PDB file of C-alpha atoms and ligand atoms in Angstrom:
ATOM      1  CA  MET A 960       6.050  -0.632 -29.881  1.00 33.00           C
ATOM      2  CA  ASP A 961       4.090   1.492 -27.456  1.00 41.00           C
ATOM      3  CA  ASN A 962       2.163   4.309 -29.121  1.00 38.00           C
ATOM      4  CA  ARG A 963       1.194   6.202 -25.984  1.00 43.00           C
ATOM      5  CA  GLN A 964       2.026   9.842 -25.922  1.00 47.00           C
ATOM      6  CA  ARG A 965       3.734  11.274 -22.864  1.00 56.00           C
ATOM      7  CA  SER A 966       0.673  12.621 -21.064  1.00 60.00           C
ATOM      8  CA  GLY A 967       2.297  14.355 -18.094  1.00 77.00           C
ATOM      9  CA  GLY A 968      -0.233  12.629 -15.856  1.00 85.00           C
ATOM     10  CA  ASN A 969      -3.851  13.248 -14.980  1.00 91.00           C
ATOM     11  CA  LEU A 970      -3.800  15.383 -11.809  1.00 96.00           C
ATOM     12  CA  ASN A 971      -5.250  18.854 -12.262  1.00 96.00           C
ATOM     13  CA  LYS A 972      -3.672  22.094 -11.081  1.00 96.00           C
ATOM     14  CA  ASP A 973      -5.556  22.133  -7.756  1.00 97.00           C
ATOM     15  CA  GLN A 974      -4.643  18.538  -6.978  1.00 97.00           C
ATOM     16  CA  LEU A 975      -0.987  19.203  -7.758  1.00 97.00           C
ATOM     17  CA  GLU A 976      -0.993  22.318  -5.625  1.00 97.00           C
ATOM     18  CA  HIS A 977      -2.611  20.392  -2.774  1.00 98.00           C
ATOM     19  CA  TYR A 978       0.022  17.675  -3.017  1.00 98.00           C
ATOM     20  CA  HIS A 979       2.953  20.096  -3.111  1.00 97.00           C
ATOM     21  CA  THR A 980       1.621  22.211  -0.229  1.00 98.00           C
ATOM     22  CA  ASN A 981       0.397  19.440   2.042  1.00 98.00           C
ATOM     23  CA  GLY A 982       2.423  16.409   1.012  1.00 98.00           C
ATOM     24  CA  TYR A 983      -0.634  14.379   0.021  1.00 98.00           C
ATOM     25  CA  VAL A 984      -3.661  14.376  -2.247  1.00 98.00           C
ATOM     26  CA  VAL A 985      -6.907  12.387  -2.035  1.00 98.00           C
ATOM     27  CA  LEU A 986      -8.302  11.000  -5.305  1.00 98.00           C
ATOM     28  CA  THR A 987     -11.883  10.047  -4.481  1.00 97.00           C
ATOM     29  CA  ASP A 988     -13.275   7.116  -6.474  1.00 96.00           C
ATOM     30  CA  LEU A 989     -10.063   6.711  -8.476  1.00 97.00           C
ATOM     31  CA  LEU A 990     -10.762   3.003  -8.951  1.00 98.00           C
ATOM     32  CA  SER A 991     -13.997   1.474 -10.177  1.00 98.00           C
ATOM     33  CA  ASP A 992     -15.457  -1.814  -8.952  1.00 98.00           C
ATOM     34  CA  GLU A 993     -14.003  -3.388 -12.082  1.00 98.00           C
ATOM     35  CA  ASP A 994     -10.507  -2.046 -11.286  1.00 98.00           C
ATOM     36  CA  MET A 995     -10.766  -3.518  -7.795  1.00 98.00           C
ATOM     37  CA  GLN A 996     -12.057  -6.902  -8.843  1.00 98.00           C
ATOM     38  CA  ALA A 997      -8.734  -8.657  -9.622  1.00 98.00           C
ATOM     39  CA  PRO A 998      -6.883  -7.464  -6.492  1.00 98.00           C
ATOM     40  CA  LYS A 999      -9.926  -8.265  -4.361  1.00 98.00           C
ATOM     41  CA  GLN A1000      -9.963 -11.745  -5.867  1.00 97.00           C
ATOM     42  CA  ALA A1001      -6.279 -12.092  -4.910  1.00 98.00           C
ATOM     43  CA  MET A1002      -7.057 -11.100  -1.313  1.00 98.00           C
ATOM     44  CA  MET A1003      -9.920 -13.592  -1.147  1.00 97.00           C
ATOM     45  CA  GLU A1004      -7.629 -16.295  -2.527  1.00 97.00           C
ATOM     46  CA  LYS A1005      -5.184 -15.655   0.309  1.00 97.00           C
ATOM     47  CA  VAL A1006      -7.989 -15.719   2.881  1.00 97.00           C
ATOM     48  CA  SER A1007      -8.989 -19.130   1.510  1.00 97.00           C
ATOM     49  CA  TRP A1008      -5.407 -20.430   1.903  1.00 97.00           C
ATOM     50  CA  ILE A1009      -5.442 -19.228   5.493  1.00 96.00           C
ATOM     51  CA  ALA A1010      -8.837 -20.819   6.151  1.00 97.00           C
ATOM     52  CA  ASP A1011      -7.546 -24.131   4.713  1.00 98.00           C
ATOM     53  CA  GLU A1012      -4.514 -23.976   6.977  1.00 96.00           C
ATOM     54  CA  LEU A1013      -6.477 -23.059  10.110  1.00 96.00           C
ATOM     55  CA  TYR A1014      -8.882 -25.875   9.321  1.00 97.00           C
ATOM     56  CA  GLY A1015      -6.025 -28.335   8.696  1.00 97.00           C
ATOM     57  CA  ASP A1016      -4.460 -27.343  12.023  1.00 95.00           C
ATOM     58  CA  GLY A1017      -7.740 -27.896  13.831  1.00 96.00           C
ATOM     59  CA  MET A1018      -8.044 -24.203  14.789  1.00 95.00           C
ATOM     60  CA  ILE A1019     -11.459 -23.816  13.143  1.00 96.00           C
ATOM     61  CA  THR A1020     -14.259 -26.212  12.286  1.00 96.00           C
ATOM     62  CA  ASP A1021     -15.893 -24.070   9.584  1.00 97.00           C
ATOM     63  CA  LYS A1022     -14.043 -22.260   6.788  1.00 98.00           C
ATOM     64  CA  LEU A1023     -16.880 -19.716   6.514  1.00 98.00           C
ATOM     65  CA  GLU A1024     -16.732 -19.853   2.739  1.00 97.00           C
ATOM     66  CA  ASN A1025     -19.972 -17.946   2.286  1.00 97.00           C
ATOM     67  CA  LEU A1026     -19.069 -14.892   4.331  1.00 97.00           C
ATOM     68  CA  PRO A1027     -18.406 -11.688   2.353  1.00 96.00           C
ATOM     69  CA  PHE A1028     -14.997 -10.101   1.723  1.00 96.00           C
ATOM     70  CA  GLU A1029     -15.372  -7.626   4.586  1.00 96.00           C
ATOM     71  CA  TYR A1030     -16.171 -10.192   7.284  1.00 97.00           C
ATOM     72  CA  ARG A1031     -14.707 -13.614   6.468  1.00 97.00           C
ATOM     73  CA  LEU A1032     -11.172 -13.031   7.795  1.00 96.00           C
ATOM     74  CA  SER A1033     -12.337 -11.266  10.970  1.00 95.00           C
ATOM     75  CA  GLU A1034     -14.726 -14.113  11.735  1.00 96.00           C
ATOM     76  CA  LEU A1035     -12.033 -16.734  11.029  1.00 95.00           C
ATOM     77  CA  PHE A1036      -9.783 -15.114  13.650  1.00 93.00           C
ATOM     78  CA  LYS A1037     -12.496 -14.376  16.175  1.00 92.00           C
ATOM     79  CA  GLY A1038     -11.322 -15.461  19.639  1.00 88.00           C
ATOM     80  CA  MET A1039      -7.749 -16.078  18.495  1.00 90.00           C
ATOM     81  CA  THR A1040      -4.677 -14.208  19.685  1.00 88.00           C
ATOM     82  CA  ASP A1041      -2.588 -11.533  17.945  1.00 89.00           C
ATOM     83  CA  LYS A1042       0.193 -14.084  17.681  1.00 89.00           C
ATOM     84  CA  GLU A1043      -2.028 -16.481  15.782  1.00 91.00           C
ATOM     85  CA  PHE A1044      -2.900 -13.732  13.327  1.00 90.00           C
ATOM     86  CA  LEU A1045       0.682 -12.456  12.996  1.00 91.00           C
ATOM     87  CA  LYS A1046       1.804 -15.895  11.880  1.00 91.00           C
ATOM     88  CA  TYR A1047       0.440 -14.765   8.491  1.00 91.00           C
ATOM     89  CA  GLY A1048       2.174 -11.378   8.622  1.00 89.00           C
ATOM     90  CA  ARG A1049       0.849  -7.937   9.572  1.00 87.00           C
ATOM     91  CA  SER A1050       0.565  -7.219   5.832  1.00 89.00           C
ATOM     92  CA  TRP A1051       0.933  -9.373   2.764  1.00 94.00           C
ATOM     93  CA  ARG A1052       3.185  -9.182  -0.266  1.00 94.00           C
ATOM     94  CA  ASP A1053       2.273 -12.279  -2.248  1.00 95.00           C
ATOM     95  CA  ARG A1054       2.873 -12.550  -5.986  1.00 96.00           C
ATOM     96  CA  ILE A1055      -0.714 -13.095  -7.086  1.00 97.00           C
ATOM     97  CA  PRO A1056      -1.625 -11.744 -10.564  1.00 98.00           C
ATOM     98  CA  GLY A1057      -4.376  -9.472  -9.200  1.00 98.00           C
ATOM     99  CA  TYR A1058      -1.773  -7.364  -7.387  1.00 98.00           C
ATOM    100  CA  TYR A1059       0.259  -6.852 -10.574  1.00 98.00           C
ATOM    101  CA  ARG A1060      -2.976  -5.742 -12.279  1.00 98.00           C
ATOM    102  CA  LEU A1061      -3.483  -3.204  -9.507  1.00 98.00           C
ATOM    103  CA  MET A1062       0.097  -1.926  -9.525  1.00 98.00           C
ATOM    104  CA  SER A1063      -0.025  -1.547 -13.319  1.00 98.00           C
ATOM    105  CA  ASN A1064      -3.413   0.150 -13.393  1.00 98.00           C
ATOM    106  CA  PRO A1065      -3.083   3.124 -15.795  1.00 97.00           C
ATOM    107  CA  LYS A1066      -5.261   5.334 -13.560  1.00 97.00           C
ATOM    108  CA  ILE A1067      -2.738   4.930 -10.740  1.00 98.00           C
ATOM    109  CA  LEU A1068       0.257   5.362 -13.027  1.00 98.00           C
ATOM    110  CA  ASP A1069      -1.266   8.479 -14.625  1.00 97.00           C
ATOM    111  CA  ALA A1070      -1.641  10.048 -11.177  1.00 97.00           C
ATOM    112  CA  VAL A1071       1.900   9.089 -10.167  1.00 97.00           C
ATOM    113  CA  GLU A1072       3.235  10.403 -13.476  1.00 97.00           C
ATOM    114  CA  SER A1073       1.931  13.844 -12.565  1.00 96.00           C
ATOM    115  CA  LEU A1074       4.209  13.818  -9.527  1.00 96.00           C
ATOM    116  CA  ILE A1075       7.390  12.089 -10.689  1.00 95.00           C
ATOM    117  CA  GLY A1076       7.267  11.947 -14.496  1.00 95.00           C
ATOM    118  CA  GLY A1077       6.681   9.096 -16.891  1.00 96.00           C
ATOM    119  CA  GLU A1078       9.660   6.811 -16.124  1.00 96.00           C
ATOM    120  CA  ILE A1079       8.079   4.918 -13.244  1.00 97.00           C
ATOM    121  CA  PHE A1080       9.495   2.093 -11.135  1.00 98.00           C
ATOM    122  CA  SER A1081       7.137   0.215  -8.858  1.00 98.00           C
ATOM    123  CA  ASN A1082       8.999  -0.046  -5.558  1.00 97.00           C
ATOM    124  CA  PRO A1083       9.251  -3.544  -3.994  1.00 97.00           C
ATOM    125  CA  VAL A1084       7.559  -2.340  -0.797  1.00 96.00           C
ATOM    126  CA  TYR A1085       3.839  -2.878  -1.216  1.00 97.00           C
ATOM    127  CA  ASN A1086       1.459  -4.070   1.473  1.00 96.00           C
ATOM    128  CA  VAL A1087      -1.923  -5.654   1.351  1.00 97.00           C
ATOM    129  CA  ARG A1088      -3.347  -4.786   4.767  1.00 96.00           C
ATOM    130  CA  PRO A1089      -6.158  -6.647   6.395  1.00 96.00           C
ATOM    131  CA  LYS A1090      -6.715  -4.536   9.489  1.00 94.00           C
ATOM    132  CA  VAL A1091      -8.451  -7.065  11.717  1.00 93.00           C
ATOM    133  CA  PRO A1092     -10.598  -5.893  14.662  1.00 93.00           C
ATOM    134  CA  GLY A1093      -8.853  -6.465  17.974  1.00 86.00           C
ATOM    135  CA  VAL A1094      -5.426  -7.209  16.483  1.00 86.00           C
ATOM    136  CA  ALA A1095      -2.920  -4.666  17.822  1.00 84.00           C
ATOM    137  CA  ALA A1096      -0.814  -4.820  14.639  1.00 84.00           C
ATOM    138  CA  GLY A1097      -3.658  -3.126  12.766  1.00 85.00           C
ATOM    139  CA  ALA A1098      -2.979   0.251  14.367  1.00 88.00           C
ATOM    140  CA  VAL A1099       0.108   1.834  12.856  1.00 92.00           C
ATOM    141  CA  PRO A1100       2.053   4.383  14.970  1.00 94.00           C
ATOM    142  CA  TRP A1101       3.124   7.831  13.742  1.00 96.00           C
ATOM    143  CA  HIS A1102       5.996   7.414  11.300  1.00 97.00           C
ATOM    144  CA  GLN A1103       7.551   8.546   8.042  1.00 97.00           C
ATOM    145  CA  ASP A1104       7.705   5.850   5.370  1.00 96.00           C
ATOM    146  CA  LYS A1105      11.288   6.849   4.654  1.00 96.00           C
ATOM    147  CA  SER A1106      12.297   5.350   8.007  1.00 94.00           C
ATOM    148  CA  TYR A1107      11.912   1.970   6.276  1.00 94.00           C
ATOM    149  CA  TRP A1108      14.536   2.903   3.628  1.00 94.00           C
ATOM    150  CA  PRO A1109      16.699   5.556   5.325  1.00 92.00           C
ATOM    151  CA  ASP A1110      19.747   4.970   3.152  1.00 90.00           C
ATOM    152  CA  ALA A1111      18.080   4.728  -0.233  1.00 90.00           C
ATOM    153  CA  ASN A1112      18.775   7.564  -2.669  1.00 86.00           C
ATOM    154  CA  SER A1113      15.133   7.775  -3.603  1.00 77.00           C
ATOM    155  CA  ASN A1114      13.471  11.106  -3.204  1.00 81.00           C
ATOM    156  CA  PRO A1115      10.625  11.012  -3.068  1.00 88.00           C
ATOM    157  CA  VAL A1116       8.992   7.623  -3.040  1.00 96.00           C
ATOM    158  CA  ILE A1117       5.266   8.150  -3.531  1.00 97.00           C
ATOM    159  CA  THR A1118       2.919   5.971  -1.506  1.00 98.00           C
ATOM    160  CA  VAL A1119      -0.442   5.222  -3.114  1.00 98.00           C
ATOM    161  CA  TRP A1120      -2.758   4.047  -0.351  1.00 98.00           C
ATOM    162  CA  ILE A1121      -6.036   2.585  -1.618  1.00 98.00           C
ATOM    163  CA  SER A1122      -8.995   1.491   0.438  1.00 98.00           C
ATOM    164  CA  PHE A1123     -10.871  -1.620  -0.654  1.00 98.00           C
ATOM    165  CA  VAL A1124     -13.771  -1.031   1.744  1.00 98.00           C
ATOM    166  CA  ASP A1125     -15.001   2.294   3.086  1.00 98.00           C
ATOM    167  CA  ALA A1126     -12.285   3.398   5.541  1.00 98.00           C
ATOM    168  CA  THR A1127     -13.908   5.087   8.539  1.00 98.00           C
ATOM    169  CA  LEU A1128     -12.979   6.566  11.900  1.00 98.00           C
ATOM    170  CA  GLU A1129     -14.385   3.406  13.448  1.00 97.00           C
ATOM    171  CA  ASN A1130     -12.432   0.872  11.385  1.00 97.00           C
ATOM    172  CA  GLY A1131      -9.146   2.808  11.524  1.00 97.00           C
ATOM    173  CA  CYS A1132      -8.701   5.128   8.549  1.00 98.00           C
ATOM    174  CA  LEU A1133      -5.453   6.926   7.808  1.00 98.00           C
ATOM    175  CA  HIS A1134      -4.471  10.068   9.785  1.00 98.00           C
ATOM    176  CA  LEU A1135      -1.746  12.441   8.699  1.00 98.00           C
ATOM    177  CA  LYS A1136      -0.100  15.775   9.380  1.00 97.00           C
ATOM    178  CA  PRO A1137      -0.261  18.061   6.338  1.00 97.00           C
ATOM    179  CA  GLY A1138       2.945  19.858   5.428  1.00 96.00           C
ATOM    180  CA  THR A1139       5.254  17.579   7.412  1.00 95.00           C
ATOM    181  CA  HIS A1140       6.731  16.189   4.153  1.00 96.00           C
ATOM    182  CA  ARG A1141       9.120  19.145   4.336  1.00 93.00           C
ATOM    183  CA  LYS A1142      10.689  17.733   7.502  1.00 90.00           C
ATOM    184  CA  LYS A1143      13.985  15.921   7.388  1.00 91.00           C
ATOM    185  CA  LEU A1144      13.960  12.240   8.219  1.00 93.00           C
ATOM    186  CA  LEU A1145      13.326  12.083  11.964  1.00 92.00           C
ATOM    187  CA  LYS A1146      15.081   9.671  14.306  1.00 95.00           C
ATOM    188  CA  TRP A1147      12.754   6.716  14.675  1.00 92.00           C
ATOM    189  CA  HIS A1148      12.662   3.658  16.908  1.00 91.00           C
ATOM    190  CA  GLU A1149      11.085   0.241  16.545  1.00 90.00           C
ATOM    191  CA  GLU A1150       7.965  -0.019  18.683  1.00 87.00           C
ATOM    192  CA  SER A1151       7.593  -3.109  20.800  1.00 86.00           C
ATOM    193  CA  THR A1152       3.874  -3.359  21.543  1.00 84.00           C
ATOM    194  CA  THR A1153       2.246  -4.730  18.383  1.00 84.00           C
ATOM    195  CA  GLY A1154       4.633  -7.600  17.667  1.00 82.00           C
ATOM    196  CA  THR A1155       5.563  -6.087  14.277  1.00 85.00           C
ATOM    197  CA  GLY A1156       8.507  -3.783  15.045  1.00 86.00           C
ATOM    198  CA  TYR A1157       6.830  -0.927  13.141  1.00 89.00           C
ATOM    199  CA  THR A1158       9.032   2.138  12.962  1.00 90.00           C
ATOM    200  CA  ALA A1159       7.619   4.822  15.258  1.00 90.00           C
ATOM    201  CA  LEU A1160       8.171   8.355  16.486  1.00 93.00           C
ATOM    202  CA  LYS A1161       8.041   9.548  20.072  1.00 93.00           C
ATOM    203  CA  ASP A1162       5.212  11.907  21.100  1.00 91.00           C
ATOM    204  CA  GLU A1163       7.583  14.842  21.401  1.00 92.00           C
ATOM    205  CA  GLN A1164       8.748  14.373  17.787  1.00 93.00           C
ATOM    206  CA  ILE A1165       5.298  14.594  16.288  1.00 92.00           C
ATOM    207  CA  GLY A1166       4.954  18.331  16.747  1.00 88.00           C
ATOM    208  CA  LYS A1167       1.931  20.566  16.938  1.00 88.00           C
ATOM    209  CA  ALA A1168       0.847  20.526  13.289  1.00 88.00           C
ATOM    210  CA  PRO A1169      -2.862  19.636  13.166  1.00 95.00           C
ATOM    211  CA  THR A1170      -3.812  16.054  12.402  1.00 97.00           C
ATOM    212  CA  VAL A1171      -6.207  15.335   9.570  1.00 98.00           C
ATOM    213  CA  ALA A1172      -8.236  12.093   9.627  1.00 98.00           C
ATOM    214  CA  LEU A1173      -9.096  10.773   6.192  1.00 98.00           C
ATOM    215  CA  PRO A1174     -12.204   8.595   6.122  1.00 98.00           C
ATOM    216  CA  VAL A1175     -12.637   7.642   2.454  1.00 98.00           C
ATOM    217  CA  LYS A1176     -14.877   5.524   0.276  1.00 98.00           C
ATOM    218  CA  ALA A1177     -13.705   2.236  -1.213  1.00 98.00           C
ATOM    219  CA  GLY A1178     -11.760   2.845  -4.423  1.00 98.00           C
ATOM    220  CA  THR A1179     -10.283   6.120  -3.189  1.00 98.00           C
ATOM    221  CA  ALA A1180      -6.520   6.618  -3.384  1.00 98.00           C
ATOM    222  CA  ILE A1181      -4.425   8.787  -1.078  1.00 98.00           C
ATOM    223  CA  LEU A1182      -1.047   9.678  -2.563  1.00 98.00           C
ATOM    224  CA  PHE A1183       1.611  10.908  -0.178  1.00 98.00           C
ATOM    225  CA  ASN A1184       5.281  11.736   0.092  1.00 97.00           C
ATOM    226  CA  ASP A1185       7.552   9.370   2.042  1.00 96.00           C
ATOM    227  CA  ARG A1186       8.471  12.024   4.605  1.00 96.00           C
ATOM    228  CA  LEU A1187       4.885  12.866   5.533  1.00 97.00           C
ATOM    229  CA  LEU A1188       3.965  11.938   9.131  1.00 97.00           C
ATOM    230  CA  HIS A1189       1.034   9.520   9.200  1.00 97.00           C
ATOM    231  CA  MET A1190      -0.568   6.808  11.333  1.00 97.00           C
ATOM    232  CA  SER A1191      -3.754   4.810  11.628  1.00 97.00           C
ATOM    233  CA  THR A1192      -6.001   3.992  14.563  1.00 95.00           C
ATOM    234  CA  PRO A1193      -7.281   0.571  15.764  1.00 94.00           C
ATOM    235  CA  ASN A1194     -10.179  -1.144  14.069  1.00 95.00           C
ATOM    236  CA  GLN A1195     -13.175  -0.944  16.375  1.00 95.00           C
ATOM    237  CA  SER A1196     -15.710  -2.256  13.892  1.00 96.00           C
ATOM    238  CA  ASP A1197     -16.524  -5.912  13.292  1.00 93.00           C
ATOM    239  CA  GLY A1198     -15.290  -6.032   9.695  1.00 95.00           C
ATOM    240  CA  ILE A1199     -11.859  -5.878   8.086  1.00 96.00           C
ATOM    241  CA  ARG A1200     -10.470  -2.531   6.953  1.00 97.00           C
ATOM    242  CA  TRP A1201      -8.912  -3.763   3.729  1.00 98.00           C
ATOM    243  CA  SER A1202      -6.369  -1.492   2.074  1.00 98.00           C
ATOM    244  CA  VAL A1203      -3.308  -1.734  -0.121  1.00 98.00           C
ATOM    245  CA  ASP A1204      -0.335   0.608  -0.040  1.00 98.00           C
ATOM    246  CA  LEU A1205       1.785   0.717  -3.192  1.00 98.00           C
ATOM    247  CA  ARG A1206       4.921   2.728  -3.835  1.00 98.00           C
ATOM    248  CA  TYR A1207       6.456   4.302  -6.908  1.00 98.00           C
ATOM    249  CA  GLN A1208       9.638   6.204  -7.685  1.00 97.00           C
ATOM    250  CA  PRO A1209      11.530   7.511 -10.718  1.00 96.00           C
ATOM    251  CA  THR A1210      13.561   4.836 -12.515  1.00 96.00           C
ATOM    252  CA  ASP A1211      16.919   6.521 -11.924  1.00 94.00           C
ATOM    253  CA  GLN A1212      16.799   5.824  -8.173  1.00 94.00           C
ATOM    254  CA  ASP A1213      17.744   2.990  -5.874  1.00 94.00           C
ATOM    255  CA  PRO A1214      15.586  -0.061  -6.706  1.00 95.00           C
ATOM    256  CA  MET A1215      15.886  -1.124  -3.030  1.00 95.00           C
ATOM    257  CA  ALA A1216      16.586  -4.739  -3.897  1.00 96.00           C
ATOM    258  CA  ASN A1217      17.071  -5.473  -0.190  1.00 94.00           C
ATOM    259  CA  HIS A1218      13.256  -5.170   0.079  1.00 95.00           C
ATOM    260  CA  GLY A1219      12.547  -7.539  -2.861  1.00 96.00           C
ATOM    261  CA  ALA A1220      12.037  -7.062  -6.580  1.00 97.00           C
ATOM    262  CA  GLY A1221      10.214  -4.020  -7.880  1.00 98.00           C
ATOM    263  CA  PHE A1222       9.416  -3.563 -11.553  1.00 98.00           C
ATOM    264  CA  LEU A1223       9.418  -1.081 -14.410  1.00 98.00           C
ATOM    265  CA  ALA A1224       5.761  -0.070 -14.503  1.00 98.00           C
ATOM    266  CA  ARG A1225       5.814   2.654 -17.180  1.00 98.00           C
ATOM    267  CA  SER A1226       8.411   3.998 -19.559  1.00 97.00           C
ATOM    268  CA  TYR A1227       8.200   6.261 -22.592  1.00 96.00           C
ATOM    269  CA  GLU A1228      11.899   5.861 -23.251  1.00 97.00           C
ATOM    270  CA  TYR A1229      11.948   2.072 -23.093  1.00 97.00           C
ATOM    271  CA  PRO A1230       8.328   0.951 -23.488  1.00 97.00           C
ATOM    272  CA  ASP A1231       9.261  -2.592 -24.499  1.00 97.00           C
ATOM    273  CA  ARG A1232      11.130  -3.016 -21.201  1.00 98.00           C
ATOM    274  CA  VAL A1233       8.016  -2.513 -19.075  1.00 98.00           C
ATOM    275  CA  ALA A1234       7.667  -5.648 -16.930  1.00 98.00           C
ATOM    276  CA  THR A1235       4.885  -8.026 -17.934  1.00 98.00           C
ATOM    277  CA  LEU A1236       2.870 -10.125 -15.495  1.00 98.00           C
ATOM    278  CA  GLU A1237       5.196 -13.022 -16.302  1.00 98.00           C
ATOM    279  CA  ASP A1238       8.253 -10.884 -15.457  1.00 98.00           C
ATOM    280  CA  TRP A1239       6.710  -9.783 -12.189  1.00 98.00           C
ATOM    281  CA  LEU A1240       5.751 -13.319 -11.210  1.00 98.00           C
ATOM    282  CA  HIS A1241       9.409 -14.276 -11.719  1.00 97.00           C
ATOM    283  CA  ASN A1242      10.798 -11.288  -9.768  1.00 97.00           C
ATOM    284  CA  ARG A1243      12.267  -9.683 -12.886  1.00 97.00           C
ATOM    285  CA  ASN A1244      12.636  -5.896 -12.703  1.00 97.00           C
ATOM    286  CA  GLU A1245      11.984  -5.407 -16.389  1.00 97.00           C
ATOM    287  CA  HIS A1246      11.201  -7.167 -19.633  1.00 97.00           C
ATOM    288  CA  SER A1247      14.022  -8.379 -21.850  1.00 95.00           C
ATOM    289  CA  PRO A1248      12.810  -7.948 -25.411  1.00 82.00           C
ATOM    290  CA  GLU A1249      13.991 -10.710 -27.808  1.00 75.00           C
TER     291      GLU A1249
HETATM  292  O1  AKG C 696      -2.882   1.397   6.282  1.00 95.46           O
HETATM  293  C1  AKG C 696      -2.512   1.784   7.394  1.00 95.46           C
HETATM  294  O2  AKG C 696      -3.203   1.650   8.381  1.00 95.46           O
HETATM  295  C2  AKG C 696      -1.171   2.443   7.535  1.00 95.46           C
HETATM  296  C3  AKG C 696      -0.532   2.640   6.213  1.00 95.46           C
HETATM  297  C4  AKG C 696       0.839   3.164   6.268  1.00 95.46           C
HETATM  298  O3  AKG C 696       1.391   3.473   7.280  1.00 95.46           O
HETATM  299  C5  AKG C 696       1.546   3.322   5.000  1.00 95.46           C
HETATM  300  O4  AKG C 696       0.975   3.035   3.948  1.00 95.46           O
HETATM  301  O5  AKG C 696       2.702   3.744   5.035  1.00 95.46           O
END
């Protein structure tokens, strides 16, 4: 039995007001180094799989095992083409335990609870993003996240974007247009330049609202509404801009099974149905108590 009390979340009045007015809120230093350790380990595990494969295919002669988190992947792909990188996907959605630990982190869920209440479903759309220097897929065009689930009766889905290194103007931090979360879903198209088919808006749809660039320190979370216009610029540094974008919604909305399996991340009504790591690893939405 879960003894937690319904807390109502941990965002203060100013943060809530900022979110409701602007469609986003920045939570500086939300995660500690310890919180980031397991997901970072998961990312490094994936980089090692890739290095093994590139090595096996004769694409590299050194797996660069001793290079740090920020540089190993960019060095592994140095001199290769976008296509060679995109073979591994523009973002990753592997089922590695460290990602479940991140998605279940109480600090994140407390913040989300402030916005949508305490019955929280972790949406199947989450992306681990290694923004590699020189790879066009790293730069994301202006869009609304809702264009990826236009028909879902979920309103809103909250994106929690977390940087795992300092995100800067140079390495391609997030940019957004405050207040645009009040817009309806705009007509989008699939862009054809990056090789990803990202949904995108035309210049004339973006409007004159000022753009805010959000360079943030590692461990910072940016929470935003799925109608807010946002984009990110290319990585012009020599390291990876590592980030993860997670999504949460109230449990009474479309679980979007066409995107994969999400999971019950927090519930005060049915605490023993919250999905365990084992459930998540097996694509189960929730726990079935004996
Ligand atoms: O991380 C980025 O560069 C873009 C993220 C994004 O578009 C999103 O999280 O919806």
